GROMACS .gro file of C-alpha atoms in nm:
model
  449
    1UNK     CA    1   2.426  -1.752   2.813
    2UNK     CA    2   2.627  -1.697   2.494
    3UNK     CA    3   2.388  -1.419   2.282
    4UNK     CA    4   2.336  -1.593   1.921
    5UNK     CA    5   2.516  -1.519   1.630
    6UNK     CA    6   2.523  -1.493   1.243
    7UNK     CA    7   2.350  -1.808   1.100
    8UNK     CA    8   2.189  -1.901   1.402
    9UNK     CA    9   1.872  -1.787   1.364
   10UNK     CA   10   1.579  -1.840   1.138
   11UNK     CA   11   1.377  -1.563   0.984
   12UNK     CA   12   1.060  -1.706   1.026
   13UNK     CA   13   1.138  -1.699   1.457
   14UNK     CA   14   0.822  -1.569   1.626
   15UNK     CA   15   0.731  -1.510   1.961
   16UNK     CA   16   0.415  -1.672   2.094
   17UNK     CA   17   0.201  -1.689   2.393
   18UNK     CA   18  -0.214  -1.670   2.451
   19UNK     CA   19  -0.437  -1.431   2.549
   20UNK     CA   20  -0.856  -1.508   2.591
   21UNK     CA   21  -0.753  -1.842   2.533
   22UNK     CA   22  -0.674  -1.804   2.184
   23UNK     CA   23  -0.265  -1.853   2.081
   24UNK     CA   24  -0.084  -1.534   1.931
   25UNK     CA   25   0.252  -1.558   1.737
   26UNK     CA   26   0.398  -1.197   1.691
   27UNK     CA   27   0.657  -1.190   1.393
   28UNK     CA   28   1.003  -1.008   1.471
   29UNK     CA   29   1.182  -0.755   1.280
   30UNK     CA   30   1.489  -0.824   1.061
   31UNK     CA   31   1.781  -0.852   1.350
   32UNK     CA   32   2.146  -0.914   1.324
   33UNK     CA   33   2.079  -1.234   1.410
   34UNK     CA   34   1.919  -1.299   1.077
   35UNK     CA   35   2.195  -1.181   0.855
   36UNK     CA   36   2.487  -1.287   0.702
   37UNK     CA   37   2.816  -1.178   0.816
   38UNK     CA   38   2.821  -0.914   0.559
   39UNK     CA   39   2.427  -0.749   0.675
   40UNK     CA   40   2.379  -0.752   0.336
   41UNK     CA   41   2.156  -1.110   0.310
   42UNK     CA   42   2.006  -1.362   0.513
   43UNK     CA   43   2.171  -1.605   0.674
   44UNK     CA   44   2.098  -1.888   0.491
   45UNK     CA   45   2.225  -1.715   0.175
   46UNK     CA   46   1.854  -1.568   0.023
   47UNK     CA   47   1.831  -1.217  -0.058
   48UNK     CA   48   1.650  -0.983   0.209
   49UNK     CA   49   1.297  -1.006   0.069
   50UNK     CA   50   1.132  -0.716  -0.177
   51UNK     CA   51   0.798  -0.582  -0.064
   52UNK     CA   52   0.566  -0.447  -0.356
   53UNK     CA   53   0.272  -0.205  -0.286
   54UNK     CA   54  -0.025  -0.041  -0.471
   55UNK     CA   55  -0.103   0.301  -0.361
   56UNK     CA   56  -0.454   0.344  -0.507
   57UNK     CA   57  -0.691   0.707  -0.510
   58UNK     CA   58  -1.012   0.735  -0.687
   59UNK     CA   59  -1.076   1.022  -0.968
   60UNK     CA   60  -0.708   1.135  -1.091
   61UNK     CA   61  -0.555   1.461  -0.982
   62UNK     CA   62  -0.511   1.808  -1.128
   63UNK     CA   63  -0.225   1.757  -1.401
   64UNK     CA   64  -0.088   2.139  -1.364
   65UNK     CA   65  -0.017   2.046  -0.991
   66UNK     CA   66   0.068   1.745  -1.020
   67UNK     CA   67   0.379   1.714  -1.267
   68UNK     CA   68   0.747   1.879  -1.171
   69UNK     CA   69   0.832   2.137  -1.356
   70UNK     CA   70   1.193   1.995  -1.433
   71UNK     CA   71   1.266   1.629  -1.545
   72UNK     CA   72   1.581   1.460  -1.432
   73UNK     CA   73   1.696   1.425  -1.106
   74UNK     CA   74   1.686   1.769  -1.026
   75UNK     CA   75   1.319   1.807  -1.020
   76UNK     CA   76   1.152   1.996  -0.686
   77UNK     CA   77   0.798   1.869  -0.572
   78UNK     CA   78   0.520   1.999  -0.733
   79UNK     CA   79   0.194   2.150  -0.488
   80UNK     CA   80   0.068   1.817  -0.502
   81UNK     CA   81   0.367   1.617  -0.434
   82UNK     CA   82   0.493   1.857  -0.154
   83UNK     CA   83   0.445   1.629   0.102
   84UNK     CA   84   0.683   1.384  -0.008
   85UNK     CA   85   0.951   1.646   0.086
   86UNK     CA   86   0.755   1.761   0.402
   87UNK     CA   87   0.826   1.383   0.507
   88UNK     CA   88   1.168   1.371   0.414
   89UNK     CA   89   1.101   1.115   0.149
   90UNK     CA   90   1.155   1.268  -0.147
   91UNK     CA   91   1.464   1.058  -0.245
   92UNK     CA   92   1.254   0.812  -0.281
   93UNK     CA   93   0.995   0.943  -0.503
   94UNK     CA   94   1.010   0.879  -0.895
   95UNK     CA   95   0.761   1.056  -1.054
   96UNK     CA   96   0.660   0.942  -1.397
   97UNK     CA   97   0.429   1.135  -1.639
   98UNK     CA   98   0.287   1.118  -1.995
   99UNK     CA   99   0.161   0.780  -2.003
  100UNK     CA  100  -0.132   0.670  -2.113
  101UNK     CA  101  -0.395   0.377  -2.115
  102UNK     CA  102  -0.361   0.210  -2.491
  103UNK     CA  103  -0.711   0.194  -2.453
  104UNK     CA  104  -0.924   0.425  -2.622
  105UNK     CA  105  -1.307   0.332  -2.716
  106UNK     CA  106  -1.451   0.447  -2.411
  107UNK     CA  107  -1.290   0.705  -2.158
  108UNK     CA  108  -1.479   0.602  -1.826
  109UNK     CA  109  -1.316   0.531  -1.500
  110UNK     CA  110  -1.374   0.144  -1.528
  111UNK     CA  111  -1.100   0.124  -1.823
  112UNK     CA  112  -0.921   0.334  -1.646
  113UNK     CA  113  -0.936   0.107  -1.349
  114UNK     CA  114  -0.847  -0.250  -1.541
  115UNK     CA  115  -0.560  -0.078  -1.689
  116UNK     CA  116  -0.356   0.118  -1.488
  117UNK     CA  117  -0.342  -0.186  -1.223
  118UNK     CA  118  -0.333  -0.489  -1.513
  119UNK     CA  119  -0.319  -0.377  -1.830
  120UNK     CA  120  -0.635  -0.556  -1.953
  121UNK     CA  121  -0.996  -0.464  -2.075
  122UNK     CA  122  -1.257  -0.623  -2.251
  123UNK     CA  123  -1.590  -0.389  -2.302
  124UNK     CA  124  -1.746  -0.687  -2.384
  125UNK     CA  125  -1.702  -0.903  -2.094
  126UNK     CA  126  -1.989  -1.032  -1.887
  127UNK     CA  127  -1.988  -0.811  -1.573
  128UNK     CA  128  -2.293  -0.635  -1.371
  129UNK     CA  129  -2.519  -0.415  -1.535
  130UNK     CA  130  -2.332  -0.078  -1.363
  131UNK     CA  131  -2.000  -0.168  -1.495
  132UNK     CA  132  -1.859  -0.132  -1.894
  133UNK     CA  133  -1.634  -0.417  -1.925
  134UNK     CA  134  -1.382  -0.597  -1.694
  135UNK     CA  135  -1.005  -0.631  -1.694
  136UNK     CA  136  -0.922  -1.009  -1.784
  137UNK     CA  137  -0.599  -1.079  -1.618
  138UNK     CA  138  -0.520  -1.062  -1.254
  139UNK     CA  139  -0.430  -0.706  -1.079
  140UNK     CA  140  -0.049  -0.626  -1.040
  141UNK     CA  141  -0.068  -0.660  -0.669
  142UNK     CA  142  -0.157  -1.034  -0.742
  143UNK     CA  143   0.086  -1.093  -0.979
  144UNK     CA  144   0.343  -0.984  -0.762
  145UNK     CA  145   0.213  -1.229  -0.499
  146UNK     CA  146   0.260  -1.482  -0.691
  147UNK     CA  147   0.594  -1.449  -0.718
  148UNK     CA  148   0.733  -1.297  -0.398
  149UNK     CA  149   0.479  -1.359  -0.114
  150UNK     CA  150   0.738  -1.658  -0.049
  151UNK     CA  151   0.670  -1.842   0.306
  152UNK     CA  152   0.459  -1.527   0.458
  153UNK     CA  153   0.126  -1.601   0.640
  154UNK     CA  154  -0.049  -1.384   0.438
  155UNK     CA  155  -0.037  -1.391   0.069
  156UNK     CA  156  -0.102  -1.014   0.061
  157UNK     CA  157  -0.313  -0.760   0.268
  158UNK     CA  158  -0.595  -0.555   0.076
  159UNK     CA  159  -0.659  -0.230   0.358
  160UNK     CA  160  -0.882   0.101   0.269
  161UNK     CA  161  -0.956   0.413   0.405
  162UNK     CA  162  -1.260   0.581   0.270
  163UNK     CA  163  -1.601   0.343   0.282
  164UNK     CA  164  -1.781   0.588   0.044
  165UNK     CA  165  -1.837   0.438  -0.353
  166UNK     CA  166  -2.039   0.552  -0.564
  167UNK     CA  167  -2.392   0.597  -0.689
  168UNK     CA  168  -2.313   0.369  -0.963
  169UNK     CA  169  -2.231   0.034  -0.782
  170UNK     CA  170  -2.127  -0.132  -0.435
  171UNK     CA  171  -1.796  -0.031  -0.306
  172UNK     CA  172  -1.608  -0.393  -0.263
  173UNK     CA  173  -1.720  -0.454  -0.672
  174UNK     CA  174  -1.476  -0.183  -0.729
  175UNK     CA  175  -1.174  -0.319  -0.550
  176UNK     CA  176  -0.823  -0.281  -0.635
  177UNK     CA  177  -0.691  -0.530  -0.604
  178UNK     CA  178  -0.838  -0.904  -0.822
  179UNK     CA  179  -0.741  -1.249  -0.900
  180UNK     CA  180  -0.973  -1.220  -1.153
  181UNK     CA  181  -1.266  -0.983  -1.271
  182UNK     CA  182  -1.546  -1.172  -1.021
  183UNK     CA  183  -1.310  -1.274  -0.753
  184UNK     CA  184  -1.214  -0.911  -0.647
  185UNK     CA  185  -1.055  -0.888  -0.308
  186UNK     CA  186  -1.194  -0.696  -0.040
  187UNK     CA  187  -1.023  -0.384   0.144
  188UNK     CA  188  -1.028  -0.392   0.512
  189UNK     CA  189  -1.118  -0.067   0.634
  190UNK     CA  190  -1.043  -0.123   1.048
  191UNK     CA  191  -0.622  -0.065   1.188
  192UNK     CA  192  -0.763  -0.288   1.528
  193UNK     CA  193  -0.912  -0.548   1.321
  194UNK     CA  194  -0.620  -0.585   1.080
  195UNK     CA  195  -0.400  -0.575   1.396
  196UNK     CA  196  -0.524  -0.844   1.603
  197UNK     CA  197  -0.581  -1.067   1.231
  198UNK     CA  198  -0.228  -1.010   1.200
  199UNK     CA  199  -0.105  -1.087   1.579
  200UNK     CA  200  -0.377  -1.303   1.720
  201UNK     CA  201  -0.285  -1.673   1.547
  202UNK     CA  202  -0.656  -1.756   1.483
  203UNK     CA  203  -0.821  -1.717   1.162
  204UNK     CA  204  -1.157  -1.625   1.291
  205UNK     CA  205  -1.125  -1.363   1.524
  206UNK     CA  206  -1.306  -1.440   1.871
  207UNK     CA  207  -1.567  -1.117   1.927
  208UNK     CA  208  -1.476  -1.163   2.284
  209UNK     CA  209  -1.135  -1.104   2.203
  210UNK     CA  210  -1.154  -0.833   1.984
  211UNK     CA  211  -1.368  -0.638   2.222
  212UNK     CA  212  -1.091  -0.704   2.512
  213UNK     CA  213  -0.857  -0.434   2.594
  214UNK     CA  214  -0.585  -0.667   2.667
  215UNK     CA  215  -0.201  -0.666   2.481
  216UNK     CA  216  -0.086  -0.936   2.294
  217UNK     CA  217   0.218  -0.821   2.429
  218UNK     CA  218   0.133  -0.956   2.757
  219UNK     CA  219   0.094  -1.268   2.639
  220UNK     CA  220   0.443  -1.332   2.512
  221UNK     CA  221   0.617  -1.164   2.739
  222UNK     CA  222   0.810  -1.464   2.901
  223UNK     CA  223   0.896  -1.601   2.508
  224UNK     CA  224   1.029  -1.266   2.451
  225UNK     CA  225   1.234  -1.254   2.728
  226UNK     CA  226   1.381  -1.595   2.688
  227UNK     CA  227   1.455  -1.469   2.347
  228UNK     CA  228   1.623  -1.125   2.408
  229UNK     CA  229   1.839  -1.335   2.693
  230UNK     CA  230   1.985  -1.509   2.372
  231UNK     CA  231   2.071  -1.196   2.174
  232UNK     CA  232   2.336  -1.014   2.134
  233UNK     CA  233   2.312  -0.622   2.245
  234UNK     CA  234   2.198  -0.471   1.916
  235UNK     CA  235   1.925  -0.726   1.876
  236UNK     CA  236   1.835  -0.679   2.219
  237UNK     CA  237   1.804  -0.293   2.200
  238UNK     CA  238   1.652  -0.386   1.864
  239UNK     CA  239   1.355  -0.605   1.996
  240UNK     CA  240   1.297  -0.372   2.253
  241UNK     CA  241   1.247  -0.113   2.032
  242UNK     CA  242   1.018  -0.328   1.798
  243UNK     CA  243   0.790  -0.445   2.101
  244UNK     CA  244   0.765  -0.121   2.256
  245UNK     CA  245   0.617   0.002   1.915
  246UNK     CA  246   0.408  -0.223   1.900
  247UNK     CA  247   0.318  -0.180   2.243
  248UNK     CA  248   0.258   0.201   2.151
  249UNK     CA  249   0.042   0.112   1.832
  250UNK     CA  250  -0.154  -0.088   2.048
  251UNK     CA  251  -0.211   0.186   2.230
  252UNK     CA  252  -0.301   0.407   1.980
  253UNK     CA  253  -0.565   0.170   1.826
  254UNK     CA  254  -0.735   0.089   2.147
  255UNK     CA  255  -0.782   0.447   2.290
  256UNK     CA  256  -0.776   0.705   1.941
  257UNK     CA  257  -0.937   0.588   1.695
  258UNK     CA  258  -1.334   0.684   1.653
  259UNK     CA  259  -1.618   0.324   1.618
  260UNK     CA  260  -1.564   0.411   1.238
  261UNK     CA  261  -1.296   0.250   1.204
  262UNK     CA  262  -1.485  -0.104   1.280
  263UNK     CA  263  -1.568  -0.304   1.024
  264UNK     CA  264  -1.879  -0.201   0.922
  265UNK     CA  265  -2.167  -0.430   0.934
  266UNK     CA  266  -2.182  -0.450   0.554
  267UNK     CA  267  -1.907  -0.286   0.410
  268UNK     CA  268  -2.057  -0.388   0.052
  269UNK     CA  269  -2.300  -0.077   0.114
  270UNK     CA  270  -2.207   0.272  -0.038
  271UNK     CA  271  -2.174   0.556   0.171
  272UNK     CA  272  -2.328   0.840   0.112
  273UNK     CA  273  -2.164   1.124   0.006
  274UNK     CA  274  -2.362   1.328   0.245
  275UNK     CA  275  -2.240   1.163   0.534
  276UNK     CA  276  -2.084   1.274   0.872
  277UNK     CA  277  -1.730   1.282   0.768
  278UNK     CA  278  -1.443   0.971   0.795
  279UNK     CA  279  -1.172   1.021   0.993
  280UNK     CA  280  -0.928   0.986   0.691
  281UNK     CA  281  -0.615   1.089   0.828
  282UNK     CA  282  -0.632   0.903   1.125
  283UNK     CA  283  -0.743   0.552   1.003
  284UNK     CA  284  -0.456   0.610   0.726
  285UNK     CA  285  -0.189   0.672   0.970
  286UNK     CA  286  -0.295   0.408   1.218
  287UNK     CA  287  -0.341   0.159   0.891
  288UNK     CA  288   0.045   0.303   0.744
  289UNK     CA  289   0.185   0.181   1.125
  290UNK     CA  290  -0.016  -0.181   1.094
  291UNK     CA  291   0.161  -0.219   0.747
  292UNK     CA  292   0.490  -0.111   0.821
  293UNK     CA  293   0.484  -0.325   1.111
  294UNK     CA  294   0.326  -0.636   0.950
  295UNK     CA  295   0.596  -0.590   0.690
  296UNK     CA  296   0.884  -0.558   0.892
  297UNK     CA  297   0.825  -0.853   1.069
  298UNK     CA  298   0.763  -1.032   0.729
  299UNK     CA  299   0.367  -1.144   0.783
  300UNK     CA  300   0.314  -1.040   0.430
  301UNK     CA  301   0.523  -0.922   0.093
  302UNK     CA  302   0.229  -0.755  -0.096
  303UNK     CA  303   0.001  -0.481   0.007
  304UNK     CA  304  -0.288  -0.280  -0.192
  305UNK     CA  305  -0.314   0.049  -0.013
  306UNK     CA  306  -0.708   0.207  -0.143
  307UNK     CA  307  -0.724   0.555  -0.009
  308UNK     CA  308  -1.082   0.650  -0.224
  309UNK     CA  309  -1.244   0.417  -0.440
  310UNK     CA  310  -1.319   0.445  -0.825
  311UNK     CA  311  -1.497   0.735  -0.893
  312UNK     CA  312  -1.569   0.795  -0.566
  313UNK     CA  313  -1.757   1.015  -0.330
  314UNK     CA  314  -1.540   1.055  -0.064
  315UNK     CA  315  -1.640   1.385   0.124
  316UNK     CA  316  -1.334   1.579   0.209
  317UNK     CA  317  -1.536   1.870   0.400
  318UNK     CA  318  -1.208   1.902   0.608
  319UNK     CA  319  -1.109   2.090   0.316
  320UNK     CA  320  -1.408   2.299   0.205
  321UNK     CA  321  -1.628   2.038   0.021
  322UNK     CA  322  -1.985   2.062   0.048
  323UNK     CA  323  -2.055   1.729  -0.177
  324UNK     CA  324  -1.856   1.407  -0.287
  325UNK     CA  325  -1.502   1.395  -0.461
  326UNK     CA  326  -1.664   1.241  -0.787
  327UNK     CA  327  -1.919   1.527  -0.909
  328UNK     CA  328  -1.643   1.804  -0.738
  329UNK     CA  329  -1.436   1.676  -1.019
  330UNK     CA  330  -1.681   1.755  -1.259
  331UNK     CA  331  -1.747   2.090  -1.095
  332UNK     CA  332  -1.505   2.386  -1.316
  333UNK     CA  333  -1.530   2.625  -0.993
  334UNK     CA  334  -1.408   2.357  -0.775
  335UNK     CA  335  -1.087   2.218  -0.918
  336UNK     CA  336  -0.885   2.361  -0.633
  337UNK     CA  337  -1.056   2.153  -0.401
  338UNK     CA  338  -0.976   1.858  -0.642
  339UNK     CA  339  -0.608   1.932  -0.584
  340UNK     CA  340  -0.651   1.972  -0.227
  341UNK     CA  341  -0.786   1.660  -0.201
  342UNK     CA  342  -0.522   1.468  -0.431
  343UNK     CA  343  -0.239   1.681  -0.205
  344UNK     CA  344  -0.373   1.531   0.146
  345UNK     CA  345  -0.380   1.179   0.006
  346UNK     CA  346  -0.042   1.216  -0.099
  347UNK     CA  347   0.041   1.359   0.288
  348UNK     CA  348  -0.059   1.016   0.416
  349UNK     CA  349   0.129   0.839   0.151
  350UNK     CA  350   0.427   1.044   0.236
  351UNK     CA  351   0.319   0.882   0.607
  352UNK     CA  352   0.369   0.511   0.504
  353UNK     CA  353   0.686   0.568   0.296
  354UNK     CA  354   0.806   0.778   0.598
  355UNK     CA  355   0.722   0.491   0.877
  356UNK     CA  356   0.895   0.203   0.660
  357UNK     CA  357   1.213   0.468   0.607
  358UNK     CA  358   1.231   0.458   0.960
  359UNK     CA  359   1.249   0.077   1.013
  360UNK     CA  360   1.639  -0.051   0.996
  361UNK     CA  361   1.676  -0.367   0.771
  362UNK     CA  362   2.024  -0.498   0.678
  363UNK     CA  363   2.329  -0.349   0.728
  364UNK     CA  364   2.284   0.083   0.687
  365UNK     CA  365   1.962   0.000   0.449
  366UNK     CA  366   1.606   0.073   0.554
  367UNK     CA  367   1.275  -0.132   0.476
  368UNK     CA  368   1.186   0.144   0.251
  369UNK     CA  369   1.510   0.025   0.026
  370UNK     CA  370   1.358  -0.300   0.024
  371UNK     CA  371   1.011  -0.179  -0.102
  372UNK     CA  372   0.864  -0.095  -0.451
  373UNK     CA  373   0.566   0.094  -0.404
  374UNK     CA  374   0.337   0.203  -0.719
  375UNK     CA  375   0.079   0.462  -0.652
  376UNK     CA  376  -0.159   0.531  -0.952
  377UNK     CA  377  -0.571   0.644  -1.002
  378UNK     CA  378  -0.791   0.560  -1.296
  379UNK     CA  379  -0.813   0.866  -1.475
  380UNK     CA  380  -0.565   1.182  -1.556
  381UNK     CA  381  -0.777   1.433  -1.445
  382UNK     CA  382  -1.174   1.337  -1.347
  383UNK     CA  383  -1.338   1.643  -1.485
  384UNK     CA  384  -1.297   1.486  -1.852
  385UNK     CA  385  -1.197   1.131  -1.748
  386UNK     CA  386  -0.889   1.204  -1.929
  387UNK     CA  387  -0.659   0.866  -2.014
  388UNK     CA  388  -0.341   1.055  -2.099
  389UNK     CA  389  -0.099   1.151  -1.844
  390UNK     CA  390  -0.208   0.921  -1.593
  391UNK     CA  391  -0.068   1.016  -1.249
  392UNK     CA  392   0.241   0.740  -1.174
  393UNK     CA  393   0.467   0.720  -0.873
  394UNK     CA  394   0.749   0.457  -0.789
  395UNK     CA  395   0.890   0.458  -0.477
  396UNK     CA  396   1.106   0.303  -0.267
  397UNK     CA  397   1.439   0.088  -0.341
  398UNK     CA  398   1.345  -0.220  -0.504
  399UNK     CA  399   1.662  -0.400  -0.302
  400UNK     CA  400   1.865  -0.188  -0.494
  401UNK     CA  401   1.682  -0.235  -0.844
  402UNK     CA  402   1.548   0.116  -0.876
  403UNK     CA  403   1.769   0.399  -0.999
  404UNK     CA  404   1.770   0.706  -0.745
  405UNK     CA  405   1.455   0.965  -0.764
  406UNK     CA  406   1.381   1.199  -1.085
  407UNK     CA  407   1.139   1.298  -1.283
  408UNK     CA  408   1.082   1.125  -1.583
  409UNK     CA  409   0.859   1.236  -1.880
  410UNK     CA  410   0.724   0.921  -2.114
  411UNK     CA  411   0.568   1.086  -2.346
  412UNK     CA  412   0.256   0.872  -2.497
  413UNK     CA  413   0.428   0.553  -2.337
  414UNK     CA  414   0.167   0.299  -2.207
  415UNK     CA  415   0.097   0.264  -1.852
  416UNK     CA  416   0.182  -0.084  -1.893
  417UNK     CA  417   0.491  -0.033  -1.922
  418UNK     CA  418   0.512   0.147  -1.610
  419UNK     CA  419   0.332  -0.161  -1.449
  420UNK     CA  420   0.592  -0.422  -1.574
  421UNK     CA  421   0.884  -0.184  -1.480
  422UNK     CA  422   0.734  -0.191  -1.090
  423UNK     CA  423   0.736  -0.564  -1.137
  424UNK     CA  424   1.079  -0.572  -1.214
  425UNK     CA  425   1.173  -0.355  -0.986
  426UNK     CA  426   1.028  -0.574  -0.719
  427UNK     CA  427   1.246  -0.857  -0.832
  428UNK     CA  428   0.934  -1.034  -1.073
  429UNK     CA  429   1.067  -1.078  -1.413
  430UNK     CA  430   0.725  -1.131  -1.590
  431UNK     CA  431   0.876  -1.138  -2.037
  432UNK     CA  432   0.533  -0.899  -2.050
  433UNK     CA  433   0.197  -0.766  -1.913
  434UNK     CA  434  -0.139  -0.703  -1.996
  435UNK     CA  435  -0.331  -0.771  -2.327
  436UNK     CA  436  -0.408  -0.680  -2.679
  437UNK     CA  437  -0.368  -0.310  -2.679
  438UNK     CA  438  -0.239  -0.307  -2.341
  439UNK     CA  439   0.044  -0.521  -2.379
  440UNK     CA  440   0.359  -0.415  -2.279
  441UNK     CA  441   0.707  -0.666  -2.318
  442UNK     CA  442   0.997  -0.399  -2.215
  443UNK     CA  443   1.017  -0.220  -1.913
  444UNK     CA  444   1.024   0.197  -1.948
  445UNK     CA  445   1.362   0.321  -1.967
  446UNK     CA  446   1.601   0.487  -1.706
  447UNK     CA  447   1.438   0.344  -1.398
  448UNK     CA  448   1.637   0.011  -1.332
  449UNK     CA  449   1.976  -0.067  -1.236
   0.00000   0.00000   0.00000
């Protein structure tokens, strides 16, 4: 059989087969197959896709940890950022300090919250009685979506990792991700449930099913085969590579991870900061491996990663807290927990970038070079619910967009402008963002090719 060639396949190719009676159609990585003669596009002339993300944690960091001591592009990783080098994935990293929200009659987390992912507020706006205010345009995630989620099945995937809010309000009512300030979008806190929504073609998810044991691989095994007959040998190598990861996730999702990571029965409850503690690390690493995969093989453009909540009470007793994140922030004899805290959630940030660095994508490029990921919190530092120097990251390659890693030091610049430069980067050319105060019409300087 003569292996396919340049041109002669389809991006949107997917493998299919049944299991429990219910179809499942498993997207494939970017192969040869796909591309142009020159790797650099797909065949049918469009650009390899750009993937955006929001990387989201709850109560700001500890700003003398946090920023590089050197700006430019010879900056070293501060404490905090560390474990962007740990991962190898420093290169990637652009680190961006002194902004600000333009927003300054109340310094509470919910400002902080509407600006640094839209750019918006209005303390006037008609929301429940435990909020101040609402943001009034859509979150950036959902901006980018509009622009870039292109043919994918899912418009964008909203995932989180600690269930605990807050004593102020329900947990889902201070989501990160919006189409507007009542329609908020709801994390998904399970790896197994996002998997099988992601590989099991049905849109309600059969209990039976999801309590089975059995692969989806083993469903489309004969498609696959039919399929690598076709290829040539790098594609082949290539989609056995992509199914025995998947095969190996599987794995890892059916015999690791603790019941906590199913959804819960209602996961609009707050959990108590008292409570026996989350298995953070290991739902964020098994949710960084759904997402890398589910992006590879193109199921969605858009992601909104929410490690903590706003202002919440996470309990990180793995690293010496005896109470919630929130009131350690407010705690002056505890601030070295605070960093602590802010330093692991950057480890398993340093994960995800790490996983899609390791996916190949076009010719010598990696999916990581064809990903703009934003990573933000709501305040600068939560012991004052400071609003200047918010804590900004952009990483990844923006398809080439993004100039290579530095520091760079905006002093007093908006945040907004930090949120239409990740837009550009990701290939959305938006004239402006946000409103009144918060507007923003140029991108910040020094960040795009």
């Amino acid at each position: 059989m003569i292996p396919l060639r340049n041109k002669s396949m389809g991006r949107r190719v997917l493998l299919r087969g049944s299991v429990a009676g219910l179809g499942v159609a498993m997207g494939l990585p970017l192969l040869e197959a796909m591309l142009d003669q020159s790797g650099t596009a797909l065949a049918h002339g469009q650009d390899i896709p750009t993937r955006f993300g929001v990387w989201f944690w709850g109560n700001g960091t500890i700003l003398n940890d946090w920023i590089p001591a050197a700006t430019g592009e010879d900056w070293t990783p501060s404490p905090i950022l560390q474990p962007f080098a740990d991962q190898g994935v420093e290169a990637a990293v652009r680190v961006l300090s002194g902004l600000r929200v333009p927003f300054d009659d109340l310094s509470v987390h919910d400002i902080g919250r509407a600006a640094v992912l839209s750019g918006t507020w209005d303390p006037d706006a008609p929301v429940p009685a435990d909020y101040i205010g609402a943001p009034t345009a859509p979150s950036v995630d959902q901006l980018a979506a509009d622009h870039i989620a292109g043919p994918t099945p899912y418009r964008s995937l909203e995932v989180g990792i600690s269930e605990a809010g807050n004593g102020n309000g329900a947990l889902d009512r201070l989501s990160t991700s919006w189409i507007d300030p009542i329609n908020v979008l709801p994390a998904e806190f399970s790896p197994r449930t996002l998997f099988r929504r992601l590989f099991v073609d049905s849109i309600n998810i059969d209990p039976q099913l999801r309590d089975t044991r059995l692969s989806v691989l083993d469903a489309i095994t004969q498609d696959a085969g039919e399929l690598s007959a076709k290829l040539g040998q790098p594609d082949r190598i290539r989609l056995e590579q992509h199914l025995e990861g998947i095969r190996a996730l599987e794995n890892k999702l059916n015999s690791s991870l603790p019941a906590g990571c199913e959804v819960p029965a209602d996961p609009g409850d707050p959990v108590s900061a008292t409570a026996a503690p989350e298995p953070l690390q290991l739902r964020a690493e098994a949710m960084a491996d759904v997402l890398a995969v589910a992006l590879a093989c193109d199921l969605t453009r858009v992601f909104n990663f929410r490690y903590t909540a706003v202002r919440a009470d996470t309990l990180f007793s793995n690293l010496g807290a005896t109470v919630g994140l929130h009131p350690t922030t407010h705690d002056g004899n505890q601030q070295h927990i605070v960093s602590d805290t802010v330093r692991f959630t950057m480890a398993q940030m340093a994960y995800l970038l790490a996983r899609l660095q390791e996916l190949p994508e076009g010719d010598g490029t990696s999916l990581l070079d064809h990903c703009v990921v934003m990573a933000t919190s709501e305040v600068a530092e939560g012991a004052d619910h400071g609003l200047e120097d918010i804590p900004f990251l952009l990483a990844g390659g923006g398809g080439g967009r993004l100039t290579q890693t530095a520091h760079h030091r905006f002093e007093g610049e908006s945040v907004s402008r930090a949120l239409l430069t990740a837009l550009h980067a990701a290939g959305v050319q938006l004239d402006s963002i946000g409103d009144g105060e918060g507007s923003a019409d140029e991108a910040l300087p020094g960040l795009l090719v």
